[in-house]
């Protein structure tokens, strides 16, 4: 508890944005004590696919920027190439975030698992971002490569800030044995046995028991992760619908008549408190130290899902000594509203904004960090 207070006090004094009363109430949050017991930063700033609002997701640019800004964790989705290499990629195909359609016109819709590492390293994983977000485009993003897990570890270790890794097994059913592969590689890199300390004043997640957090939507993958790495903190990601928590109706976006997906998701409710409670109990019984719930955002948009961060839900997690890390939240209005429901950090594409909200704003600008690192 004391460690959390001093961290928050130090940050508040630095940025001058939190009132003393707010600091005191933050220290009293149930999730704060739970996080300290597990050995996790609180509140946690989880850089979702890196600083992916400002640079192409899961590339050296987005992860380096997140590290330099001061994120506690670099978040990544792992998958496995045809020749068995663990890589960082969200979608299970390469279409959205690479030029696969130009390089391999007949294979554009094939799963990542059908490509070798050498094949995917020929792809450009940055130019799509420049086209999609011209206001944030940089010539240096063109030609960025998909990263291996090894390369993401190099980035996490490579600066004065020492963030942890928050690793999701993505579509794990496509990759039998990926949980054991992950353990092997983390072990080889010393990430399961060593906790190097950062210099004073820098992000120090690497020194905490929660240096690595493992996350998954899939119950079976959670079980396998727990079997492979029983002592590594694990988080069960939460969703409403088939294969996940049961909703109160069978409505789909198409049958609902909702104007957009965000509106449909916002209308979705859990079937019952007992259904939600059963998931909390299952998560706890199978090794989870936290949940990663979907959340609804005030202004909608592609990342606005169902509201699984209602106060009673967060209390159920806390009552079971689990922390709550909602995804994926980028705006101050949502940081404030969802925090008031009792959560313990966020997955965010906008590391800089969340750090600002927590009174830990980076002293260096995004532009300066990117330029200093060759972008
Ligand atoms: O891992 C938490 C969050 O990232 C889940 O959503 O689809 O972005 O991986 P997704
Ligand atoms: Ca993820």
mmCIF file of C-alpha atoms and ligand atoms in Angstrom:
data_model
loop_
_atom_site.group_PDB
_atom_site.id
_atom_site.type_symbol
_atom_site.label_atom_id
_atom_site.label_comp_id
_atom_site.label_asym_id
_atom_site.label_seq_id
_atom_site.Cartn_x
_atom_site.Cartn_y
_atom_site.Cartn_z
ATOM 1 C CA UNK A 1 0.000 0.000 0.000
ATOM 2 C CA UNK A 2 2.774 2.480 0.978
ATOM 3 C CA UNK A 3 4.668 1.898 -2.230
ATOM 4 C CA UNK A 4 1.554 2.801 -4.230
ATOM 5 C CA UNK A 5 1.004 5.972 -2.246
ATOM 6 C CA UNK A 6 4.549 7.193 -2.704
ATOM 7 C CA UNK A 7 4.474 6.430 -6.430
ATOM 8 C CA UNK A 8 1.247 8.366 -6.861
ATOM 9 C CA UNK A 9 2.389 11.190 -4.601
ATOM 10 C CA UNK A 10 5.646 11.525 -6.453
ATOM 11 C CA UNK A 11 3.906 11.660 -9.788
ATOM 12 C CA UNK A 12 1.288 14.086 -8.566
ATOM 13 C CA UNK A 13 3.859 16.464 -7.166
ATOM 14 C CA UNK A 14 5.707 16.300 -10.474
ATOM 15 C CA UNK A 15 2.772 16.961 -12.709
ATOM 16 C CA UNK A 16 0.683 18.916 -10.223
ATOM 17 C CA UNK A 17 -2.546 17.414 -11.464
ATOM 18 C CA UNK A 18 -3.885 15.293 -8.610
ATOM 19 C CA UNK A 19 -5.344 16.729 -5.434
ATOM 20 C CA UNK A 20 -4.164 15.250 -2.151
ATOM 21 C CA UNK A 21 -7.694 13.917 -1.494
ATOM 22 C CA UNK A 22 -7.615 12.108 -4.845
ATOM 23 C CA UNK A 23 -4.250 10.584 -3.998
ATOM 24 C CA UNK A 24 -5.536 9.362 -0.645
ATOM 25 C CA UNK A 25 -8.595 7.801 -2.239
ATOM 26 C CA UNK A 26 -6.443 6.164 -4.913
ATOM 27 C CA UNK A 27 -4.390 4.519 -2.194
ATOM 28 C CA UNK A 28 -7.584 3.148 -0.676
ATOM 29 C CA UNK A 29 -8.761 1.535 -3.908
ATOM 30 C CA UNK A 30 -9.120 -2.226 -3.390
ATOM 31 C CA UNK A 31 -7.343 -2.984 -6.640
ATOM 32 C CA UNK A 32 -4.263 -1.082 -5.484
ATOM 33 C CA UNK A 33 -3.667 -3.466 -2.578
ATOM 34 C CA UNK A 34 -4.389 -6.483 -4.796
ATOM 35 C CA UNK A 35 -1.947 -5.281 -7.473
ATOM 36 C CA UNK A 36 0.778 -4.791 -4.889
ATOM 37 C CA UNK A 37 0.265 -8.251 -3.494
ATOM 38 C CA UNK A 38 0.556 -9.784 -6.971
ATOM 39 C CA UNK A 39 3.456 -7.504 -7.901
ATOM 40 C CA UNK A 40 1.842 -5.456 -10.658
ATOM 41 C CA UNK A 41 2.136 -1.720 -11.290
ATOM 42 C CA UNK A 42 -0.964 0.224 -10.191
ATOM 43 C CA UNK A 43 -2.637 1.817 -11.957
ATOM 44 C CA UNK A 44 -1.220 0.069 -15.005
ATOM 45 C CA UNK A 45 -0.549 1.771 -18.314
ATOM 46 C CA UNK A 46 -0.667 -0.999 -20.912
ATOM 47 C CA UNK A 47 0.484 0.156 -24.335
ATOM 48 C CA UNK A 48 -1.951 -1.695 -26.590
ATOM 49 C CA UNK A 49 0.062 -2.940 -29.595
ATOM 50 C CA UNK A 50 2.582 -0.292 -28.504
ATOM 51 C CA UNK A 51 1.790 3.414 -28.793
ATOM 52 C CA UNK A 52 -0.390 2.410 -31.709
ATOM 53 C CA UNK A 53 -2.364 5.629 -32.091
ATOM 54 C CA UNK A 54 0.864 7.391 -33.041
ATOM 55 C CA UNK A 55 2.791 4.701 -34.924
ATOM 56 C CA UNK A 56 2.035 1.447 -36.780
ATOM 57 C CA UNK A 57 0.862 -1.216 -34.334
ATOM 58 C CA UNK A 58 3.249 -3.890 -33.052
ATOM 59 C CA UNK A 59 6.275 -2.416 -34.849
ATOM 60 C CA UNK A 60 9.590 -1.086 -33.581
ATOM 61 C CA UNK A 61 8.186 2.453 -33.851
ATOM 62 C CA UNK A 62 5.103 1.881 -31.676
ATOM 63 C CA UNK A 63 6.934 -0.190 -29.060
ATOM 64 C CA UNK A 64 9.929 2.138 -28.821
ATOM 65 C CA UNK A 65 7.613 5.125 -28.469
ATOM 66 C CA UNK A 66 5.575 3.385 -25.729
ATOM 67 C CA UNK A 67 8.745 2.480 -23.843
ATOM 68 C CA UNK A 68 10.177 5.985 -24.059
ATOM 69 C CA UNK A 69 6.895 7.648 -23.070
ATOM 70 C CA UNK A 70 6.826 5.554 -19.914
ATOM 71 C CA UNK A 71 4.275 2.761 -20.399
ATOM 72 C CA UNK A 72 4.325 0.077 -17.716
ATOM 73 C CA UNK A 73 3.723 -2.665 -20.279
ATOM 74 C CA UNK A 74 4.163 -3.266 -23.994
ATOM 75 C CA UNK A 75 1.102 -5.248 -25.090
ATOM 76 C CA UNK A 76 1.412 -7.751 -27.911
ATOM 77 C CA UNK A 77 -0.521 -10.534 -29.616
ATOM 78 C CA UNK A 78 1.592 -13.583 -30.358
ATOM 79 C CA UNK A 79 1.164 -15.966 -33.251
ATOM 80 C CA UNK A 80 3.509 -18.510 -34.840
ATOM 81 C CA UNK A 81 4.949 -18.661 -38.343
ATOM 82 C CA UNK A 82 4.930 -21.804 -40.483
ATOM 83 C CA UNK A 83 8.537 -22.428 -39.440
ATOM 84 C CA UNK A 84 7.755 -22.088 -35.741
ATOM 85 C CA UNK A 85 8.809 -18.539 -34.867
ATOM 86 C CA UNK A 86 6.708 -16.506 -32.414
ATOM 87 C CA UNK A 87 5.836 -13.124 -33.862
ATOM 88 C CA UNK A 88 3.764 -10.076 -32.883
ATOM 89 C CA UNK A 89 0.590 -9.641 -34.930
ATOM 90 C CA UNK A 90 -3.033 -8.923 -34.046
ATOM 91 C CA UNK A 91 -5.061 -10.148 -37.025
ATOM 92 C CA UNK A 92 -4.765 -13.762 -38.099
ATOM 93 C CA UNK A 93 -4.213 -12.623 -41.674
ATOM 94 C CA UNK A 94 -1.762 -10.052 -43.017
ATOM 95 C CA UNK A 95 -4.207 -8.084 -45.139
ATOM 96 C CA UNK A 96 -5.012 -5.098 -42.949
ATOM 97 C CA UNK A 97 -1.561 -4.176 -41.704
ATOM 98 C CA UNK A 98 0.806 -5.186 -44.511
ATOM 99 C CA UNK A 99 1.209 -5.076 -48.298
ATOM 100 C CA UNK A 100 0.721 -8.842 -48.547
ATOM 101 C CA UNK A 101 -1.706 -8.356 -51.470
ATOM 102 C CA UNK A 102 1.121 -6.802 -53.518
ATOM 103 C CA UNK A 103 3.890 -9.178 -52.503
ATOM 104 C CA UNK A 104 1.883 -12.431 -52.448
ATOM 105 C CA UNK A 105 -1.273 -11.670 -54.516
ATOM 106 C CA UNK A 106 -2.580 -15.230 -54.323
ATOM 107 C CA UNK A 107 -2.010 -15.622 -50.624
ATOM 108 C CA UNK A 108 -3.356 -12.366 -49.213
ATOM 109 C CA UNK A 109 -6.162 -13.978 -47.242
ATOM 110 C CA UNK A 110 -4.196 -16.932 -46.018
ATOM 111 C CA UNK A 111 -3.524 -17.162 -42.300
ATOM 112 C CA UNK A 112 -0.258 -15.914 -40.884
ATOM 113 C CA UNK A 113 0.504 -19.505 -39.920
ATOM 114 C CA UNK A 114 0.987 -20.408 -43.600
ATOM 115 C CA UNK A 115 3.922 -17.972 -44.025
ATOM 116 C CA UNK A 116 7.534 -18.509 -42.977
ATOM 117 C CA UNK A 117 9.421 -15.838 -41.059
ATOM 118 C CA UNK A 118 11.536 -15.081 -44.110
ATOM 119 C CA UNK A 119 8.351 -14.535 -46.127
ATOM 120 C CA UNK A 120 6.710 -12.190 -43.650
ATOM 121 C CA UNK A 121 9.920 -10.217 -43.176
ATOM 122 C CA UNK A 122 9.575 -9.167 -46.847
ATOM 123 C CA UNK A 123 6.340 -7.333 -46.013
ATOM 124 C CA UNK A 124 5.864 -3.639 -45.273
ATOM 125 C CA UNK A 125 3.969 -3.302 -41.972
ATOM 126 C CA UNK A 126 4.030 0.504 -41.837
ATOM 127 C CA UNK A 127 2.711 2.034 -45.058
ATOM 128 C CA UNK A 128 -0.906 1.036 -44.326
ATOM 129 C CA UNK A 129 -0.762 3.353 -41.277
ATOM 130 C CA UNK A 130 0.380 6.318 -43.369
ATOM 131 C CA UNK A 131 -2.550 5.780 -45.729
ATOM 132 C CA UNK A 132 -5.093 5.247 -42.946
ATOM 133 C CA UNK A 133 -3.906 8.148 -40.769
ATOM 134 C CA UNK A 134 -2.330 10.836 -42.967
ATOM 135 C CA UNK A 135 -2.310 13.299 -40.078
ATOM 136 C CA UNK A 136 0.029 10.968 -38.120
ATOM 137 C CA UNK A 137 1.969 9.598 -41.110
ATOM 138 C CA UNK A 138 5.776 9.638 -41.256
ATOM 139 C CA UNK A 139 7.909 8.625 -44.228
ATOM 140 C CA UNK A 140 10.025 6.511 -41.861
ATOM 141 C CA UNK A 141 7.053 4.261 -41.095
ATOM 142 C CA UNK A 142 7.080 2.916 -44.641
ATOM 143 C CA UNK A 143 8.837 -0.428 -44.752
ATOM 144 C CA UNK A 144 8.627 -1.253 -41.032
ATOM 145 C CA UNK A 145 8.722 -4.986 -40.405
ATOM 146 C CA UNK A 146 6.626 -7.429 -38.440
ATOM 147 C CA UNK A 147 8.546 -8.220 -35.257
ATOM 148 C CA UNK A 148 9.448 -11.500 -33.642
ATOM 149 C CA UNK A 149 8.862 -11.929 -29.904
ATOM 150 C CA UNK A 150 12.618 -11.867 -29.538
ATOM 151 C CA UNK A 151 12.755 -8.441 -31.158
ATOM 152 C CA UNK A 152 9.975 -7.098 -28.930
ATOM 153 C CA UNK A 153 11.956 -8.322 -25.912
ATOM 154 C CA UNK A 154 15.004 -6.456 -27.258
ATOM 155 C CA UNK A 155 12.931 -3.266 -27.388
ATOM 156 C CA UNK A 156 11.566 -3.774 -23.865
ATOM 157 C CA UNK A 157 15.120 -4.217 -22.587
ATOM 158 C CA UNK A 158 16.702 -1.546 -24.757
ATOM 159 C CA UNK A 159 16.036 1.742 -22.970
ATOM 160 C CA UNK A 160 16.350 3.286 -19.531
ATOM 161 C CA UNK A 161 12.664 2.642 -18.891
ATOM 162 C CA UNK A 162 12.194 -1.075 -18.281
ATOM 163 C CA UNK A 163 8.588 -1.965 -19.141
ATOM 164 C CA UNK A 164 7.119 -5.411 -18.813
ATOM 165 C CA UNK A 165 5.403 -7.451 -21.507
ATOM 166 C CA UNK A 166 1.649 -8.132 -21.547
ATOM 167 C CA UNK A 167 1.342 -11.022 -23.979
ATOM 168 C CA UNK A 168 -1.875 -12.375 -25.528
ATOM 169 C CA UNK A 169 -2.109 -15.789 -27.139
ATOM 170 C CA UNK A 170 -4.077 -14.803 -30.250
ATOM 171 C CA UNK A 171 -6.264 -17.413 -31.970
ATOM 172 C CA UNK A 172 -4.427 -20.044 -29.901
ATOM 173 C CA UNK A 173 -6.467 -22.925 -31.335
ATOM 174 C CA UNK A 174 -4.572 -22.352 -34.612
ATOM 175 C CA UNK A 175 -1.264 -22.853 -32.819
ATOM 176 C CA UNK A 176 -1.217 -26.030 -30.732
ATOM 177 C CA UNK A 177 1.614 -25.872 -28.206
ATOM 178 C CA UNK A 178 2.105 -22.102 -28.462
ATOM 179 C CA UNK A 179 1.843 -21.727 -24.679
ATOM 180 C CA UNK A 180 4.799 -24.084 -24.170
ATOM 181 C CA UNK A 181 6.723 -22.349 -26.983
ATOM 182 C CA UNK A 182 6.177 -19.051 -25.229
ATOM 183 C CA UNK A 183 7.447 -20.410 -21.929
ATOM 184 C CA UNK A 184 10.554 -21.753 -23.645
ATOM 185 C CA UNK A 185 11.381 -18.453 -25.255
ATOM 186 C CA UNK A 186 10.695 -16.335 -22.180
ATOM 187 C CA UNK A 187 12.845 -18.754 -20.214
ATOM 188 C CA UNK A 188 15.668 -18.526 -22.762
ATOM 189 C CA UNK A 189 15.631 -14.746 -22.511
ATOM 190 C CA UNK A 190 15.686 -14.860 -18.715
ATOM 191 C CA UNK A 191 12.256 -13.286 -18.414
ATOM 192 C CA UNK A 192 10.944 -16.008 -16.119
ATOM 193 C CA UNK A 193 13.912 -15.989 -13.778
ATOM 194 C CA UNK A 194 15.431 -12.490 -13.784
ATOM 195 C CA UNK A 195 14.020 -9.170 -12.683
ATOM 196 C CA UNK A 196 16.592 -6.488 -13.484
ATOM 197 C CA UNK A 197 16.078 -3.117 -11.822
ATOM 198 C CA UNK A 198 15.866 0.131 -13.749
ATOM 199 C CA UNK A 199 17.777 3.186 -12.596
ATOM 200 C CA UNK A 200 15.885 5.318 -10.091
ATOM 201 C CA UNK A 201 13.223 7.478 -11.706
ATOM 202 C CA UNK A 202 12.582 5.168 -14.659
ATOM 203 C CA UNK A 203 9.806 2.653 -15.348
ATOM 204 C CA UNK A 204 10.689 -0.409 -13.323
ATOM 205 C CA UNK A 205 8.103 -3.076 -14.219
ATOM 206 C CA UNK A 206 10.965 -5.414 -15.176
ATOM 207 C CA UNK A 207 11.880 -5.574 -11.496
ATOM 208 C CA UNK A 208 8.396 -6.618 -10.380
ATOM 209 C CA UNK A 209 6.961 -10.130 -10.037
ATOM 210 C CA UNK A 210 4.523 -9.090 -12.783
ATOM 211 C CA UNK A 211 7.296 -8.440 -15.310
ATOM 212 C CA UNK A 212 5.313 -10.606 -17.712
ATOM 213 C CA UNK A 213 1.530 -10.826 -17.742
ATOM 214 C CA UNK A 214 -0.127 -13.469 -19.928
ATOM 215 C CA UNK A 215 -3.582 -12.805 -21.338
ATOM 216 C CA UNK A 216 -6.118 -14.713 -23.388
ATOM 217 C CA UNK A 217 -9.801 -14.794 -24.328
ATOM 218 C CA UNK A 218 -9.691 -18.592 -24.504
ATOM 219 C CA UNK A 219 -10.312 -20.696 -21.428
ATOM 220 C CA UNK A 220 -8.271 -23.585 -22.787
ATOM 221 C CA UNK A 221 -5.305 -21.327 -23.462
ATOM 222 C CA UNK A 222 -5.499 -19.937 -19.923
ATOM 223 C CA UNK A 223 -5.326 -23.485 -18.589
ATOM 224 C CA UNK A 224 -2.320 -24.265 -20.777
ATOM 225 C CA UNK A 225 -0.584 -21.018 -19.843
ATOM 226 C CA UNK A 226 -1.149 -21.795 -16.189
ATOM 227 C CA UNK A 227 0.223 -25.301 -16.640
ATOM 228 C CA UNK A 228 3.327 -23.995 -18.445
ATOM 229 C CA UNK A 229 3.930 -20.931 -16.280
ATOM 230 C CA UNK A 230 2.107 -21.347 -12.971
ATOM 231 C CA UNK A 231 3.932 -18.448 -11.325
ATOM 232 C CA UNK A 232 3.431 -15.860 -14.050
ATOM 233 C CA UNK A 233 0.411 -13.539 -13.580
ATOM 234 C CA UNK A 234 -2.404 -14.309 -15.993
ATOM 235 C CA UNK A 235 -5.461 -12.349 -17.100
ATOM 236 C CA UNK A 236 -8.658 -13.698 -18.649
ATOM 237 C CA UNK A 237 -10.010 -11.322 -21.303
ATOM 238 C CA UNK A 238 -13.787 -10.890 -21.211
ATOM 239 C CA UNK A 239 -16.335 -10.553 -24.008
ATOM 240 C CA UNK A 240 -20.058 -11.177 -24.393
ATOM 241 C CA UNK A 241 -21.249 -13.706 -26.935
ATOM 242 C CA UNK A 242 -20.490 -17.081 -28.411
ATOM 243 C CA UNK A 243 -17.666 -18.855 -26.616
ATOM 244 C CA UNK A 244 -17.584 -16.102 -23.989
ATOM 245 C CA UNK A 245 -19.910 -14.763 -21.321
ATOM 246 C CA UNK A 246 -23.522 -15.395 -22.235
ATOM 247 C CA UNK A 247 -25.594 -12.350 -23.210
ATOM 248 C CA UNK A 248 -29.204 -11.770 -22.185
ATOM 249 C CA UNK A 249 -30.439 -12.199 -25.766
ATOM 250 C CA UNK A 250 -29.328 -14.072 -28.879
ATOM 251 C CA UNK A 251 -29.455 -10.879 -30.943
ATOM 252 C CA UNK A 252 -26.639 -10.251 -33.388
ATOM 253 C CA UNK A 253 -25.580 -6.954 -34.898
ATOM 254 C CA UNK A 254 -27.424 -7.868 -38.101
ATOM 255 C CA UNK A 255 -30.672 -8.884 -36.422
ATOM 256 C CA UNK A 256 -30.566 -5.984 -33.953
ATOM 257 C CA UNK A 257 -31.081 -3.221 -36.514
ATOM 258 C CA UNK A 258 -28.574 -1.068 -34.582
ATOM 259 C CA UNK A 259 -27.019 1.779 -36.579
ATOM 260 C CA UNK A 260 -23.465 0.654 -35.856
ATOM 261 C CA UNK A 261 -21.613 -2.004 -33.924
ATOM 262 C CA UNK A 262 -20.837 0.264 -30.984
ATOM 263 C CA UNK A 263 -24.563 0.930 -30.511
ATOM 264 C CA UNK A 264 -25.309 -2.779 -30.693
ATOM 265 C CA UNK A 265 -22.559 -3.699 -28.244
ATOM 266 C CA UNK A 266 -23.669 -0.982 -25.809
ATOM 267 C CA UNK A 267 -27.155 -2.505 -25.766
ATOM 268 C CA UNK A 268 -25.807 -5.939 -24.826
ATOM 269 C CA UNK A 269 -26.121 -7.118 -21.236
ATOM 270 C CA UNK A 270 -24.850 -10.174 -19.423
ATOM 271 C CA UNK A 271 -27.469 -12.886 -19.048
ATOM 272 C CA UNK A 272 -27.382 -12.633 -15.254
ATOM 273 C CA UNK A 273 -25.155 -11.767 -12.341
ATOM 274 C CA UNK A 274 -24.785 -15.490 -11.744
ATOM 275 C CA UNK A 275 -23.415 -15.940 -15.291
ATOM 276 C CA UNK A 276 -20.814 -13.222 -14.724
ATOM 277 C CA UNK A 277 -19.974 -14.609 -11.314
ATOM 278 C CA UNK A 278 -19.420 -18.074 -12.789
ATOM 279 C CA UNK A 279 -16.799 -16.577 -15.140
ATOM 280 C CA UNK A 280 -15.112 -14.789 -12.248
ATOM 281 C CA UNK A 281 -14.996 -18.020 -10.272
ATOM 282 C CA UNK A 282 -13.702 -19.972 -13.242
ATOM 283 C CA UNK A 283 -10.966 -17.406 -13.934
ATOM 284 C CA UNK A 284 -9.837 -17.414 -10.330
ATOM 285 C CA UNK A 285 -9.882 -21.206 -10.101
ATOM 286 C CA UNK A 286 -7.768 -21.534 -13.249
ATOM 287 C CA UNK A 287 -4.947 -19.226 -12.297
ATOM 288 C CA UNK A 288 -6.061 -15.750 -13.368
ATOM 289 C CA UNK A 289 -4.948 -12.846 -11.184
ATOM 290 C CA UNK A 290 -7.047 -10.425 -13.181
ATOM 291 C CA UNK A 291 -9.630 -9.835 -15.856
ATOM 292 C CA UNK A 292 -9.444 -7.786 -19.053
ATOM 293 C CA UNK A 293 -13.018 -6.693 -19.745
ATOM 294 C CA UNK A 294 -14.462 -5.031 -22.842
ATOM 295 C CA UNK A 295 -15.770 -1.538 -22.173
ATOM 296 C CA UNK A 296 -18.232 0.857 -23.793
ATOM 297 C CA UNK A 297 -16.870 4.281 -24.746
ATOM 298 C CA UNK A 298 -18.736 7.574 -24.482
ATOM 299 C CA UNK A 299 -18.248 8.549 -28.097
ATOM 300 C CA UNK A 300 -18.591 5.079 -29.602
ATOM 301 C CA UNK A 301 -16.228 4.093 -32.393
ATOM 302 C CA UNK A 302 -14.543 0.856 -33.443
ATOM 303 C CA UNK A 303 -13.201 0.114 -29.980
ATOM 304 C CA UNK A 304 -16.475 0.631 -28.136
ATOM 305 C CA UNK A 305 -17.825 -2.683 -26.963
ATOM 306 C CA UNK A 306 -20.178 -3.972 -24.268
ATOM 307 C CA UNK A 307 -19.982 -2.525 -20.771
ATOM 308 C CA UNK A 308 -18.266 -5.201 -18.700
ATOM 309 C CA UNK A 309 -16.785 -2.695 -16.239
ATOM 310 C CA UNK A 310 -19.840 -1.903 -14.178
ATOM 311 C CA UNK A 311 -19.026 -1.318 -10.499
ATOM 312 C CA UNK A 312 -20.620 -4.604 -9.365
ATOM 313 C CA UNK A 313 -18.556 -6.489 -11.926
ATOM 314 C CA UNK A 314 -15.311 -4.885 -10.809
ATOM 315 C CA UNK A 315 -16.244 -5.622 -7.219
ATOM 316 C CA UNK A 316 -16.717 -9.297 -8.058
ATOM 317 C CA UNK A 317 -13.186 -9.369 -9.466
ATOM 318 C CA UNK A 318 -11.730 -7.500 -6.487
ATOM 319 C CA UNK A 319 -13.591 -9.713 -4.030
ATOM 320 C CA UNK A 320 -11.656 -12.595 -5.586
ATOM 321 C CA UNK A 321 -8.355 -10.698 -5.333
ATOM 322 C CA UNK A 322 -8.241 -10.098 -9.083
ATOM 323 C CA UNK A 323 -7.350 -6.799 -10.750
ATOM 324 C CA UNK A 324 -9.351 -5.294 -13.627
ATOM 325 C CA UNK A 325 -7.649 -4.013 -16.804
ATOM 326 C CA UNK A 326 -10.260 -2.893 -19.381
ATOM 327 C CA UNK A 327 -9.606 -2.620 -23.127
ATOM 328 C CA UNK A 328 -9.174 -0.431 -25.199
ATOM 329 C CA UNK A 329 -9.554 3.092 -23.882
ATOM 330 C CA UNK A 330 -7.986 6.230 -25.347
ATOM 331 C CA UNK A 331 -9.901 9.315 -24.212
ATOM 332 C CA UNK A 332 -9.805 11.288 -20.976
ATOM 333 C CA UNK A 333 -13.589 11.264 -20.709
ATOM 334 C CA UNK A 334 -13.553 7.448 -20.639
ATOM 335 C CA UNK A 335 -10.457 7.185 -18.399
ATOM 336 C CA UNK A 336 -12.321 9.283 -15.847
ATOM 337 C CA UNK A 337 -15.717 7.597 -16.100
ATOM 338 C CA UNK A 338 -14.425 4.008 -16.132
ATOM 339 C CA UNK A 339 -11.889 4.710 -13.377
ATOM 340 C CA UNK A 340 -14.754 5.853 -11.181
ATOM 341 C CA UNK A 341 -16.163 2.309 -11.489
ATOM 342 C CA UNK A 342 -13.040 0.938 -9.840
ATOM 343 C CA UNK A 343 -10.540 -0.376 -12.395
ATOM 344 C CA UNK A 344 -6.803 -0.847 -12.056
ATOM 345 C CA UNK A 345 -5.358 0.521 -15.277
ATOM 346 C CA UNK A 346 -6.175 0.390 -18.973
ATOM 347 C CA UNK A 347 -5.109 -1.054 -22.275
ATOM 348 C CA UNK A 348 -4.655 2.046 -24.396
ATOM 349 C CA UNK A 349 -3.455 2.971 -27.871
ATOM 350 C CA UNK A 350 -2.675 6.431 -26.504
ATOM 351 C CA UNK A 351 0.001 5.830 -23.890
ATOM 352 C CA UNK A 352 0.740 9.564 -23.705
ATOM 353 C CA UNK A 353 -2.881 10.437 -22.876
ATOM 354 C CA UNK A 354 -3.257 7.790 -20.192
ATOM 355 C CA UNK A 355 0.029 8.808 -18.580
ATOM 356 C CA UNK A 356 -1.235 12.384 -18.567
ATOM 357 C CA UNK A 357 -4.475 11.262 -16.905
ATOM 358 C CA UNK A 358 -2.530 9.477 -14.177
ATOM 359 C CA UNK A 359 -0.288 12.499 -13.587
ATOM 360 C CA UNK A 360 2.761 10.815 -15.095
ATOM 361 C CA UNK A 361 2.970 12.740 -18.359
ATOM 362 C CA UNK A 362 6.130 12.251 -20.383
ATOM 363 C CA UNK A 363 8.412 15.260 -20.300
ATOM 364 C CA UNK A 364 9.453 14.611 -23.888
ATOM 365 C CA UNK A 365 6.976 15.030 -26.744
ATOM 366 C CA UNK A 366 5.903 12.224 -29.061
ATOM 367 C CA UNK A 367 7.508 14.015 -31.978
ATOM 368 C CA UNK A 368 10.807 14.412 -30.160
ATOM 369 C CA UNK A 369 10.918 10.759 -29.082
ATOM 370 C CA UNK A 370 10.136 9.557 -32.574
ATOM 371 C CA UNK A 371 12.789 11.815 -34.146
ATOM 372 C CA UNK A 372 15.390 10.847 -31.543
ATOM 373 C CA UNK A 373 14.797 7.198 -32.451
ATOM 374 C CA UNK A 374 15.102 7.702 -36.174
ATOM 375 C CA UNK A 375 11.436 8.011 -37.089
HETATM 376 O O1 LIG B 1 -5.557 -7.852 -25.231
HETATM 377 C C1 LIG B 1 -6.490 -6.917 -24.792
HETATM 378 C C2 LIG B 1 -7.074 -6.394 -26.001
HETATM 379 O O2 LIG B 1 -5.980 -6.197 -26.826
HETATM 380 C C3 LIG B 1 -8.011 -7.370 -26.607
HETATM 381 O O3 LIG B 1 -8.381 -6.940 -27.806
HETATM 382 O O4 LIG B 1 -8.479 -7.533 -30.115
HETATM 383 O O5 LIG B 1 -7.035 -5.681 -29.408
HETATM 384 O O6 LIG B 1 -6.378 -7.996 -28.922
HETATM 385 P P1 LIG B 1 -7.497 -7.050 -29.104
HETATM 386 CA CA1 LIG B 2 -4.441 -8.007 -27.538
#
